[in-house]
mmCIF file of C-alpha atoms and ligand atoms in Angstrom:
data_model
loop_
_atom_site.group_PDB
_atom_site.id
_atom_site.type_symbol
_atom_site.label_atom_id
_atom_site.label_comp_id
_atom_site.label_asym_id
_atom_site.label_seq_id
_atom_site.Cartn_x
_atom_site.Cartn_y
_atom_site.Cartn_z
ATOM 1 C CA UNK K 8 8.788 -85.256 -49.381
ATOM 2 C CA UNK K 9 10.712 -85.670 -52.665
ATOM 3 C CA UNK K 10 9.065 -89.026 -53.354
ATOM 4 C CA UNK K 11 6.215 -91.081 -51.766
ATOM 5 C CA UNK K 12 7.323 -93.017 -48.686
ATOM 6 C CA UNK K 13 5.884 -96.154 -47.081
ATOM 7 C CA UNK K 14 2.959 -95.455 -44.791
ATOM 8 C CA UNK K 15 2.031 -95.058 -42.002
ATOM 9 C CA UNK K 16 4.714 -92.477 -41.749
ATOM 10 C CA UNK K 17 3.691 -88.872 -43.157
ATOM 11 C CA UNK K 18 0.031 -89.769 -42.223
ATOM 12 C CA UNK K 19 0.802 -90.214 -38.517
ATOM 13 C CA UNK K 20 3.942 -88.444 -37.809
ATOM 14 C CA UNK K 21 3.380 -85.260 -39.817
ATOM 15 C CA UNK K 22 -0.458 -85.062 -39.232
ATOM 16 C CA UNK K 23 -1.172 -81.401 -38.842
ATOM 17 C CA UNK K 24 1.564 -80.276 -41.305
ATOM 18 C CA UNK K 25 0.969 -79.663 -44.912
ATOM 19 C CA UNK K 26 2.705 -82.421 -46.761
ATOM 20 C CA UNK K 27 3.565 -81.995 -50.488
ATOM 21 C CA UNK K 28 4.889 -85.185 -52.117
ATOM 22 C CA UNK K 29 7.060 -85.145 -55.315
ATOM 23 C CA UNK K 30 7.260 -87.814 -58.043
ATOM 24 C CA UNK K 31 10.022 -90.111 -58.432
ATOM 25 C CA UNK K 32 12.676 -88.685 -60.994
ATOM 26 C CA UNK K 33 11.038 -85.112 -60.967
ATOM 27 C CA UNK K 34 13.172 -83.556 -58.466
ATOM 28 C CA UNK K 35 14.978 -81.220 -60.637
ATOM 29 C CA UNK K 36 11.744 -79.685 -62.094
ATOM 30 C CA UNK K 37 9.714 -79.792 -58.871
ATOM 31 C CA UNK K 38 12.168 -78.664 -56.241
ATOM 32 C CA UNK K 39 12.254 -75.052 -57.440
ATOM 33 C CA UNK K 40 8.386 -74.846 -57.130
ATOM 34 C CA UNK K 41 8.163 -76.491 -53.802
ATOM 35 C CA UNK K 42 11.331 -75.389 -51.793
ATOM 36 C CA UNK K 43 10.410 -71.659 -51.467
ATOM 37 C CA UNK K 44 7.600 -72.450 -49.234
ATOM 38 C CA UNK K 45 9.032 -75.541 -47.427
ATOM 39 C CA UNK K 46 9.916 -75.522 -43.806
ATOM 40 C CA UNK K 47 11.163 -79.028 -43.884
ATOM 41 C CA UNK K 48 12.435 -81.327 -46.663
ATOM 42 C CA UNK K 49 12.669 -85.153 -46.704
ATOM 43 C CA UNK K 50 14.720 -86.241 -49.644
ATOM 44 C CA UNK K 51 16.103 -89.729 -50.482
ATOM 45 C CA UNK K 52 19.515 -90.726 -51.692
ATOM 46 C CA UNK K 53 18.375 -90.071 -55.283
ATOM 47 C CA UNK K 54 17.828 -86.343 -54.720
ATOM 48 C CA UNK K 55 20.736 -83.973 -54.347
ATOM 49 C CA UNK K 56 20.327 -80.999 -51.988
ATOM 50 C CA UNK K 57 22.766 -78.607 -53.261
ATOM 51 C CA UNK K 58 23.855 -74.979 -52.223
ATOM 52 C CA UNK K 59 21.862 -73.757 -55.272
ATOM 53 C CA UNK K 60 18.722 -75.421 -54.217
ATOM 54 C CA UNK K 61 19.091 -74.413 -50.540
ATOM 55 C CA UNK K 62 19.180 -70.822 -51.718
ATOM 56 C CA UNK K 63 15.678 -71.196 -53.108
ATOM 57 C CA UNK K 64 14.484 -72.305 -49.509
ATOM 58 C CA UNK K 65 14.658 -69.196 -47.171
ATOM 59 C CA UNK K 66 12.263 -70.802 -44.662
ATOM 60 C CA UNK K 67 13.884 -74.446 -44.533
ATOM 61 C CA UNK K 68 14.737 -75.578 -40.965
ATOM 62 C CA UNK K 69 15.570 -79.215 -41.530
ATOM 63 C CA UNK K 70 16.642 -81.692 -44.220
ATOM 64 C CA UNK K 71 15.572 -85.003 -42.830
ATOM 65 C CA UNK K 72 17.194 -87.472 -45.200
ATOM 66 C CA UNK K 73 15.442 -90.633 -45.672
ATOM 67 C CA UNK K 74 18.697 -92.532 -45.833
ATOM 68 C CA UNK K 75 21.624 -93.233 -43.443
ATOM 69 C CA UNK K 76 24.104 -91.844 -45.950
ATOM 70 C CA UNK K 77 24.109 -87.989 -46.336
ATOM 71 C CA UNK K 78 26.431 -87.788 -49.261
ATOM 72 C CA UNK K 79 23.478 -86.350 -51.390
ATOM 73 C CA UNK K 80 23.205 -83.296 -49.012
ATOM 74 C CA UNK K 81 25.700 -80.444 -48.986
ATOM 75 C CA UNK K 82 26.254 -80.523 -45.255
ATOM 76 C CA UNK K 83 28.498 -77.430 -45.235
ATOM 77 C CA UNK K 84 25.968 -75.501 -47.041
ATOM 78 C CA UNK K 85 23.216 -76.491 -44.583
ATOM 79 C CA UNK K 86 25.623 -75.678 -41.637
ATOM 80 C CA UNK K 87 26.097 -72.097 -43.072
ATOM 81 C CA UNK K 88 22.343 -71.496 -43.457
ATOM 82 C CA UNK K 89 21.605 -73.004 -40.066
ATOM 83 C CA UNK K 90 19.503 -75.831 -41.549
ATOM 84 C CA UNK K 91 19.683 -79.128 -39.382
ATOM 85 C CA UNK K 92 20.500 -82.351 -41.280
ATOM 86 C CA UNK K 93 19.396 -85.759 -39.949
ATOM 87 C CA UNK K 94 19.642 -89.382 -41.087
ATOM 88 C CA UNK K 95 18.177 -92.716 -40.357
ATOM 89 C CA UNK K 96 20.791 -94.956 -38.729
ATOM 90 C CA UNK K 97 19.931 -98.352 -37.210
ATOM 91 C CA UNK K 98 16.671 -99.274 -39.001
ATOM 92 C CA UNK K 99 18.421 -100.525 -42.016
ATOM 93 C CA UNK K 100 21.591 -102.141 -40.637
ATOM 94 C CA UNK K 101 20.389 -105.804 -40.639
ATOM 95 C CA UNK K 102 18.792 -105.543 -44.043
ATOM 96 C CA UNK K 103 21.829 -104.121 -45.704
ATOM 97 C CA UNK K 104 24.026 -106.705 -43.976
ATOM 98 C CA UNK K 105 21.657 -109.493 -45.353
ATOM 99 C CA UNK K 106 21.946 -108.076 -48.802
ATOM 100 C CA UNK K 107 25.512 -107.931 -48.629
ATOM 101 C CA UNK K 108 25.697 -111.636 -47.995
ATOM 102 C CA UNK K 109 23.242 -112.369 -50.694
ATOM 103 C CA UNK K 110 25.810 -110.767 -53.021
ATOM 104 C CA UNK K 111 28.776 -112.598 -51.506
ATOM 105 C CA UNK K 112 26.961 -115.820 -51.949
ATOM 106 C CA UNK K 113 25.562 -115.156 -55.330
ATOM 107 C CA UNK K 114 28.975 -114.276 -56.771
ATOM 108 C CA UNK K 115 31.008 -117.009 -55.074
ATOM 109 C CA UNK K 116 28.376 -119.693 -55.940
ATOM 110 C CA UNK K 117 27.656 -118.399 -59.580
ATOM 111 C CA UNK K 118 24.024 -117.879 -58.895
ATOM 112 C CA UNK K 119 23.401 -115.960 -62.162
ATOM 113 C CA UNK K 120 24.941 -118.670 -64.350
ATOM 114 C CA UNK K 121 22.946 -121.384 -62.585
ATOM 115 C CA UNK K 122 19.656 -119.600 -62.842
ATOM 116 C CA UNK K 123 20.403 -118.843 -66.471
ATOM 117 C CA UNK K 124 21.186 -122.360 -67.350
ATOM 118 C CA UNK K 125 17.892 -123.720 -65.890
ATOM 119 C CA UNK K 126 15.869 -121.050 -67.895
ATOM 120 C CA UNK K 127 17.869 -121.669 -71.019
ATOM 121 C CA UNK K 128 16.360 -125.132 -71.063
ATOM 122 C CA UNK K 129 19.753 -126.698 -71.746
ATOM 123 C CA UNK K 130 20.546 -128.188 -68.372
ATOM 124 C CA UNK K 131 20.678 -131.819 -68.832
ATOM 125 C CA UNK K 132 21.411 -132.979 -65.084
ATOM 126 C CA UNK K 133 24.093 -133.096 -62.381
ATOM 127 C CA UNK K 134 27.666 -133.047 -63.336
ATOM 128 C CA UNK K 135 30.788 -133.028 -61.025
ATOM 129 C CA UNK K 136 32.382 -130.147 -62.738
ATOM 130 C CA UNK K 137 29.395 -128.020 -63.472
ATOM 131 C CA UNK K 138 29.448 -124.427 -62.316
ATOM 132 C CA UNK K 139 32.044 -124.786 -59.584
ATOM 133 C CA UNK K 140 32.211 -121.801 -57.117
ATOM 134 C CA UNK K 141 34.373 -121.038 -54.253
ATOM 135 C CA UNK K 142 34.033 -122.138 -50.592
ATOM 136 C CA UNK K 143 34.004 -119.433 -48.075
ATOM 137 C CA UNK K 144 34.856 -121.558 -45.124
ATOM 138 C CA UNK K 145 38.412 -120.790 -43.956
ATOM 139 C CA UNK K 146 38.684 -117.727 -46.315
ATOM 140 C CA UNK K 147 39.267 -114.058 -45.217
ATOM 141 C CA UNK K 148 36.431 -111.340 -45.414
ATOM 142 C CA UNK K 149 37.649 -107.800 -45.558
ATOM 143 C CA UNK K 150 35.403 -105.204 -44.166
ATOM 144 C CA UNK K 151 36.188 -101.598 -45.321
ATOM 145 C CA UNK K 152 34.330 -99.629 -42.741
ATOM 146 C CA UNK K 153 33.492 -101.439 -39.496
ATOM 147 C CA UNK K 154 30.681 -99.167 -38.525
ATOM 148 C CA UNK K 155 27.089 -100.346 -37.731
ATOM 149 C CA UNK K 156 26.521 -102.268 -41.046
ATOM 150 C CA UNK K 157 30.174 -103.405 -41.346
ATOM 151 C CA UNK K 158 29.975 -105.083 -38.047
ATOM 152 C CA UNK K 159 26.657 -106.700 -38.857
ATOM 153 C CA UNK K 160 28.285 -108.247 -41.901
ATOM 154 C CA UNK K 161 31.194 -109.409 -39.826
ATOM 155 C CA UNK K 162 28.876 -110.989 -37.351
ATOM 156 C CA UNK K 163 27.475 -113.100 -40.195
ATOM 157 C CA UNK K 164 30.820 -114.147 -41.344
ATOM 158 C CA UNK K 165 31.247 -116.282 -38.278
ATOM 159 C CA UNK K 166 28.368 -118.549 -39.348
ATOM 160 C CA UNK K 167 30.101 -119.068 -42.680
ATOM 161 C CA UNK K 168 33.474 -119.925 -41.081
ATOM 162 C CA UNK K 169 35.280 -116.923 -42.328
ATOM 163 C CA UNK K 170 37.994 -114.911 -40.760
ATOM 164 C CA UNK K 171 37.428 -111.167 -40.718
ATOM 165 C CA UNK K 172 39.810 -108.273 -41.244
ATOM 166 C CA UNK K 173 38.459 -104.758 -41.061
ATOM 167 C CA UNK K 174 39.312 -101.024 -41.036
ATOM 168 C CA UNK K 175 37.868 -98.103 -39.429
ATOM 169 C CA UNK K 176 38.165 -94.298 -40.287
ATOM 170 C CA UNK K 177 41.501 -93.141 -39.023
ATOM 171 C CA UNK K 178 43.339 -96.541 -39.409
ATOM 172 C CA UNK K 179 47.059 -96.311 -40.414
ATOM 173 C CA UNK K 180 47.636 -96.880 -43.909
ATOM 174 C CA UNK K 181 49.049 -100.404 -43.200
ATOM 175 C CA UNK K 182 45.641 -101.532 -42.098
ATOM 176 C CA UNK K 183 44.060 -100.703 -45.595
ATOM 177 C CA UNK K 184 47.097 -102.428 -47.198
ATOM 178 C CA UNK K 185 46.413 -105.561 -45.143
ATOM 179 C CA UNK K 186 42.834 -105.564 -46.175
ATOM 180 C CA UNK K 187 43.677 -105.376 -49.770
ATOM 181 C CA UNK K 188 46.363 -108.097 -49.498
ATOM 182 C CA UNK K 189 44.499 -110.533 -47.328
ATOM 183 C CA UNK K 190 40.805 -110.297 -48.270
ATOM 184 C CA UNK K 191 39.320 -113.181 -50.454
ATOM 185 C CA UNK K 192 36.009 -111.230 -50.280
ATOM 186 C CA UNK K 193 36.253 -107.321 -49.738
ATOM 187 C CA UNK K 194 33.116 -105.586 -48.743
ATOM 188 C CA UNK K 195 32.652 -101.867 -48.669
ATOM 189 C CA UNK K 196 30.588 -100.325 -45.856
ATOM 190 C CA UNK K 197 32.045 -96.782 -45.484
ATOM 191 C CA UNK K 198 30.161 -93.673 -46.189
ATOM 192 C CA UNK K 199 30.963 -91.579 -49.251
ATOM 193 C CA UNK K 200 33.167 -88.645 -48.138
ATOM 194 C CA UNK K 201 36.028 -86.764 -49.742
ATOM 195 C CA UNK K 202 38.305 -89.314 -48.140
ATOM 196 C CA UNK K 203 36.540 -92.352 -49.454
ATOM 197 C CA UNK K 204 35.619 -91.097 -52.922
ATOM 198 C CA UNK K 205 37.567 -93.181 -55.534
ATOM 199 C CA UNK K 206 39.354 -95.046 -52.655
ATOM 200 C CA UNK K 207 39.108 -98.320 -54.761
ATOM 201 C CA UNK K 208 40.889 -97.285 -58.056
ATOM 202 C CA UNK K 209 43.098 -99.167 -60.465
ATOM 203 C CA UNK K 210 46.187 -99.312 -58.070
ATOM 204 C CA UNK K 211 44.275 -100.491 -55.185
ATOM 205 C CA UNK K 212 42.251 -103.069 -57.075
ATOM 206 C CA UNK K 213 45.725 -104.323 -58.603
ATOM 207 C CA UNK K 214 46.898 -104.886 -54.965
ATOM 208 C CA UNK K 215 43.874 -107.050 -54.214
ATOM 209 C CA UNK K 216 44.432 -110.931 -54.292
ATOM 210 C CA UNK K 217 44.196 -112.641 -57.580
ATOM 211 C CA UNK K 218 40.604 -113.974 -57.865
ATOM 212 C CA UNK K 219 39.266 -111.939 -55.039
ATOM 213 C CA UNK K 220 35.670 -110.727 -54.911
ATOM 214 C CA UNK K 221 34.722 -107.093 -54.375
ATOM 215 C CA UNK K 222 31.179 -106.181 -52.873
ATOM 216 C CA UNK K 223 29.757 -102.730 -52.658
ATOM 217 C CA UNK K 224 26.442 -102.001 -50.825
ATOM 218 C CA UNK K 225 27.671 -98.576 -49.595
ATOM 219 C CA UNK K 226 27.979 -95.900 -52.172
ATOM 220 C CA UNK K 227 29.184 -96.423 -55.835
ATOM 221 C CA UNK K 228 31.788 -93.671 -55.996
ATOM 222 C CA UNK K 229 33.913 -95.362 -53.423
ATOM 223 C CA UNK K 230 34.965 -97.582 -56.329
ATOM 224 C CA UNK K 231 36.372 -96.212 -59.605
ATOM 225 C CA UNK K 232 33.892 -98.158 -61.962
ATOM 226 C CA UNK K 233 35.915 -98.270 -65.089
ATOM 227 C CA UNK K 234 38.940 -99.597 -63.133
ATOM 228 C CA UNK K 235 36.783 -102.253 -61.559
ATOM 229 C CA UNK K 236 35.357 -103.318 -64.963
ATOM 230 C CA UNK K 237 38.894 -103.638 -66.269
ATOM 231 C CA UNK K 238 40.084 -105.650 -63.220
ATOM 232 C CA UNK K 239 37.225 -107.940 -63.701
ATOM 233 C CA UNK K 240 37.598 -108.282 -67.522
ATOM 234 C CA UNK K 241 41.410 -108.990 -67.156
ATOM 235 C CA UNK K 242 40.597 -111.855 -64.696
ATOM 236 C CA UNK K 243 42.505 -110.345 -61.950
ATOM 237 C CA UNK K 244 39.451 -110.029 -59.727
ATOM 238 C CA UNK K 245 37.199 -113.229 -59.572
ATOM 239 C CA UNK K 246 33.861 -111.380 -59.338
ATOM 240 C CA UNK K 247 31.804 -108.377 -57.982
ATOM 241 C CA UNK K 248 28.589 -107.863 -56.238
ATOM 242 C CA UNK K 249 27.356 -104.323 -56.714
ATOM 243 C CA UNK K 250 24.179 -102.855 -55.207
ATOM 244 C CA UNK K 251 25.468 -99.168 -55.826
ATOM 245 C CA UNK K 252 26.898 -97.369 -58.704
ATOM 246 C CA UNK K 253 29.132 -94.500 -59.561
ATOM 247 C CA UNK K 254 26.531 -92.498 -61.580
ATOM 248 C CA UNK K 255 23.230 -94.143 -60.620
ATOM 249 C CA UNK K 256 21.036 -95.169 -62.395
ATOM 250 C CA UNK K 257 23.708 -95.616 -65.001
ATOM 251 C CA UNK K 258 25.954 -98.665 -64.821
ATOM 252 C CA UNK K 259 29.473 -98.864 -66.536
ATOM 253 C CA UNK K 260 28.700 -100.930 -69.636
ATOM 254 C CA UNK K 261 31.788 -103.008 -69.065
ATOM 255 C CA UNK K 262 30.071 -104.483 -66.093
ATOM 256 C CA UNK K 263 26.826 -105.602 -67.784
ATOM 257 C CA UNK K 264 28.226 -108.563 -69.981
ATOM 258 C CA UNK K 265 30.479 -110.163 -67.225
ATOM 259 C CA UNK K 266 28.847 -113.348 -65.871
ATOM 260 C CA UNK K 267 30.795 -113.114 -62.533
ATOM 261 C CA UNK K 268 29.197 -109.727 -61.620
ATOM 262 C CA UNK K 269 25.859 -109.632 -59.809
ATOM 263 C CA UNK K 270 24.135 -106.258 -60.033
ATOM 264 C CA UNK K 271 21.303 -104.988 -57.780
ATOM 265 C CA UNK K 272 19.495 -101.508 -58.203
ATOM 266 C CA UNK K 273 20.449 -100.045 -54.733
ATOM 267 C CA UNK K 274 18.212 -102.503 -52.642
ATOM 268 C CA UNK K 275 20.410 -102.689 -49.447
ATOM 269 C CA UNK K 276 17.629 -101.346 -47.224
ATOM 270 C CA UNK K 277 14.716 -102.454 -49.310
ATOM 271 C CA UNK K 278 12.544 -104.573 -46.954
ATOM 272 C CA UNK K 279 9.205 -103.559 -45.837
ATOM 273 C CA UNK K 280 10.394 -103.252 -42.290
ATOM 274 C CA UNK K 281 13.448 -101.221 -42.980
ATOM 275 C CA UNK K 282 11.952 -98.712 -45.583
ATOM 276 C CA UNK K 283 9.136 -98.173 -43.170
ATOM 277 C CA UNK K 284 11.561 -97.643 -40.261
ATOM 278 C CA UNK K 285 13.419 -95.028 -42.478
ATOM 279 C CA UNK K 286 10.320 -93.217 -43.579
ATOM 280 C CA UNK K 287 9.136 -92.972 -39.944
ATOM 281 C CA UNK K 288 12.421 -91.880 -38.566
ATOM 282 C CA UNK K 289 12.795 -89.211 -41.252
ATOM 283 C CA UNK K 290 9.215 -87.817 -40.664
ATOM 284 C CA UNK K 291 9.819 -87.894 -36.904
ATOM 285 C CA UNK K 292 12.932 -85.991 -37.267
ATOM 286 C CA UNK K 293 11.317 -83.385 -39.434
ATOM 287 C CA UNK K 294 8.502 -83.045 -36.992
ATOM 288 C CA UNK K 295 10.828 -82.774 -34.099
ATOM 289 C CA UNK K 296 12.776 -79.928 -35.463
ATOM 290 C CA UNK K 297 9.691 -77.994 -36.705
ATOM 291 C CA UNK K 298 8.195 -78.311 -33.091
ATOM 292 C CA UNK K 299 11.534 -76.875 -31.802
ATOM 293 C CA UNK K 300 12.704 -80.043 -30.350
ATOM 294 C CA UNK K 301 16.284 -81.602 -30.653
ATOM 295 C CA UNK K 302 16.443 -84.245 -33.381
ATOM 296 C CA UNK K 303 17.648 -87.781 -32.347
ATOM 297 C CA UNK K 304 19.928 -88.414 -35.347
ATOM 298 C CA UNK K 305 21.553 -85.063 -36.210
ATOM 299 C CA UNK K 306 24.465 -85.116 -38.681
ATOM 300 C CA UNK K 307 24.632 -81.164 -39.185
HETATM 301 C C1 LIG P 16 20.665 -95.911 -48.713
HETATM 302 O O1 LIG P 16 21.310 -95.972 -49.405
HETATM 303 C C2 LIG P 16 20.955 -95.209 -47.353
HETATM 304 O O2 LIG P 16 21.937 -94.619 -47.162
HETATM 305 O O3 LIG P 16 20.158 -95.320 -46.337
#
C-alpha cells in the first residue's frame, strides 16, 4: 500500500497477507525498498508506477490502483510484464458528480466572494446589486466525457433546468466544436489519455463562449493551465472550478489570485463512503489476483 487507506479494507480483505503501508509523499524513497518483495501494489493517483519502478518488482502480479483513473500507471509496461492492472469504478461516481455541482454553483453564485465578504466584517446588509451571479436555468451544460461520472453530472442538470450537450470518445470533431460553442458551463469528465492531454488549450478555450465557466474534476493535464489562467485573466472565460491540476500539488500562480476561480485539492471522491469503497475495491482486486482469480475491474 503506497499510503494508509480507510479501514476496514486491508484488515479484512488482505487478512493473511503481509501488508506494508507507505507514508504519504514518501513514494519515491520508499518504493525501491518495498517493490522487490511485493506481489501486489495498491497505489493512489499520487504515486506514479513507471517502467523503471516495475523493473524493481520481479514478483509483482497486480497493480490494484485505488482510483478510477489509471493515468498514474504505465499500462503498456504492465502488459509487457504480465502485471494485471485494476481500478475502482462505480463507488465514486455520485460523490464526484456532487462535487462537480458544488464547483458549478460555487463559481456561478460567487461563493468565495460572498464568504470572504462576511468574514471581512465589512458586509453592511442586503443590496440589490451585491455579488450578482449567473442563473443556470435555461443555460447549456457541456459534458466532455459522457461516461459514468459525466452521465451522473448530466442527470443532476435536469434538476437545475439546464440543457445538456455531451461528447464521448470517438465522436466526430463537430461534436467537440459544438460543445465549445454552446456550453455556458463546460465540465470535464474524460480520463487522461494521449488523446485528451492538453485537449483544452488556448485555441479551444478561445472558441468557448464569452463568459463561460470551465469545471474540471477529472485530470488536470486535460487542460493547459497557463492558457486557462490567461483566458480567465483576460475576462474571456467567466470563471473556473478546479479540483485537479496539471502538476499536482502545484497550482499555476495565475489561478490563485482570481476571485472567480474556485480551487479544491482533488476531493472528487472524498466522502467517507466513496473512499472506503475505493479502498475495499482495490484490496479485493489485489487479493483476487493473488489467489489466482480473475479481477472484476481489469484495465490491463
Ligand atoms: C481519483 O482521482 C480517481 O481517479 O479515482
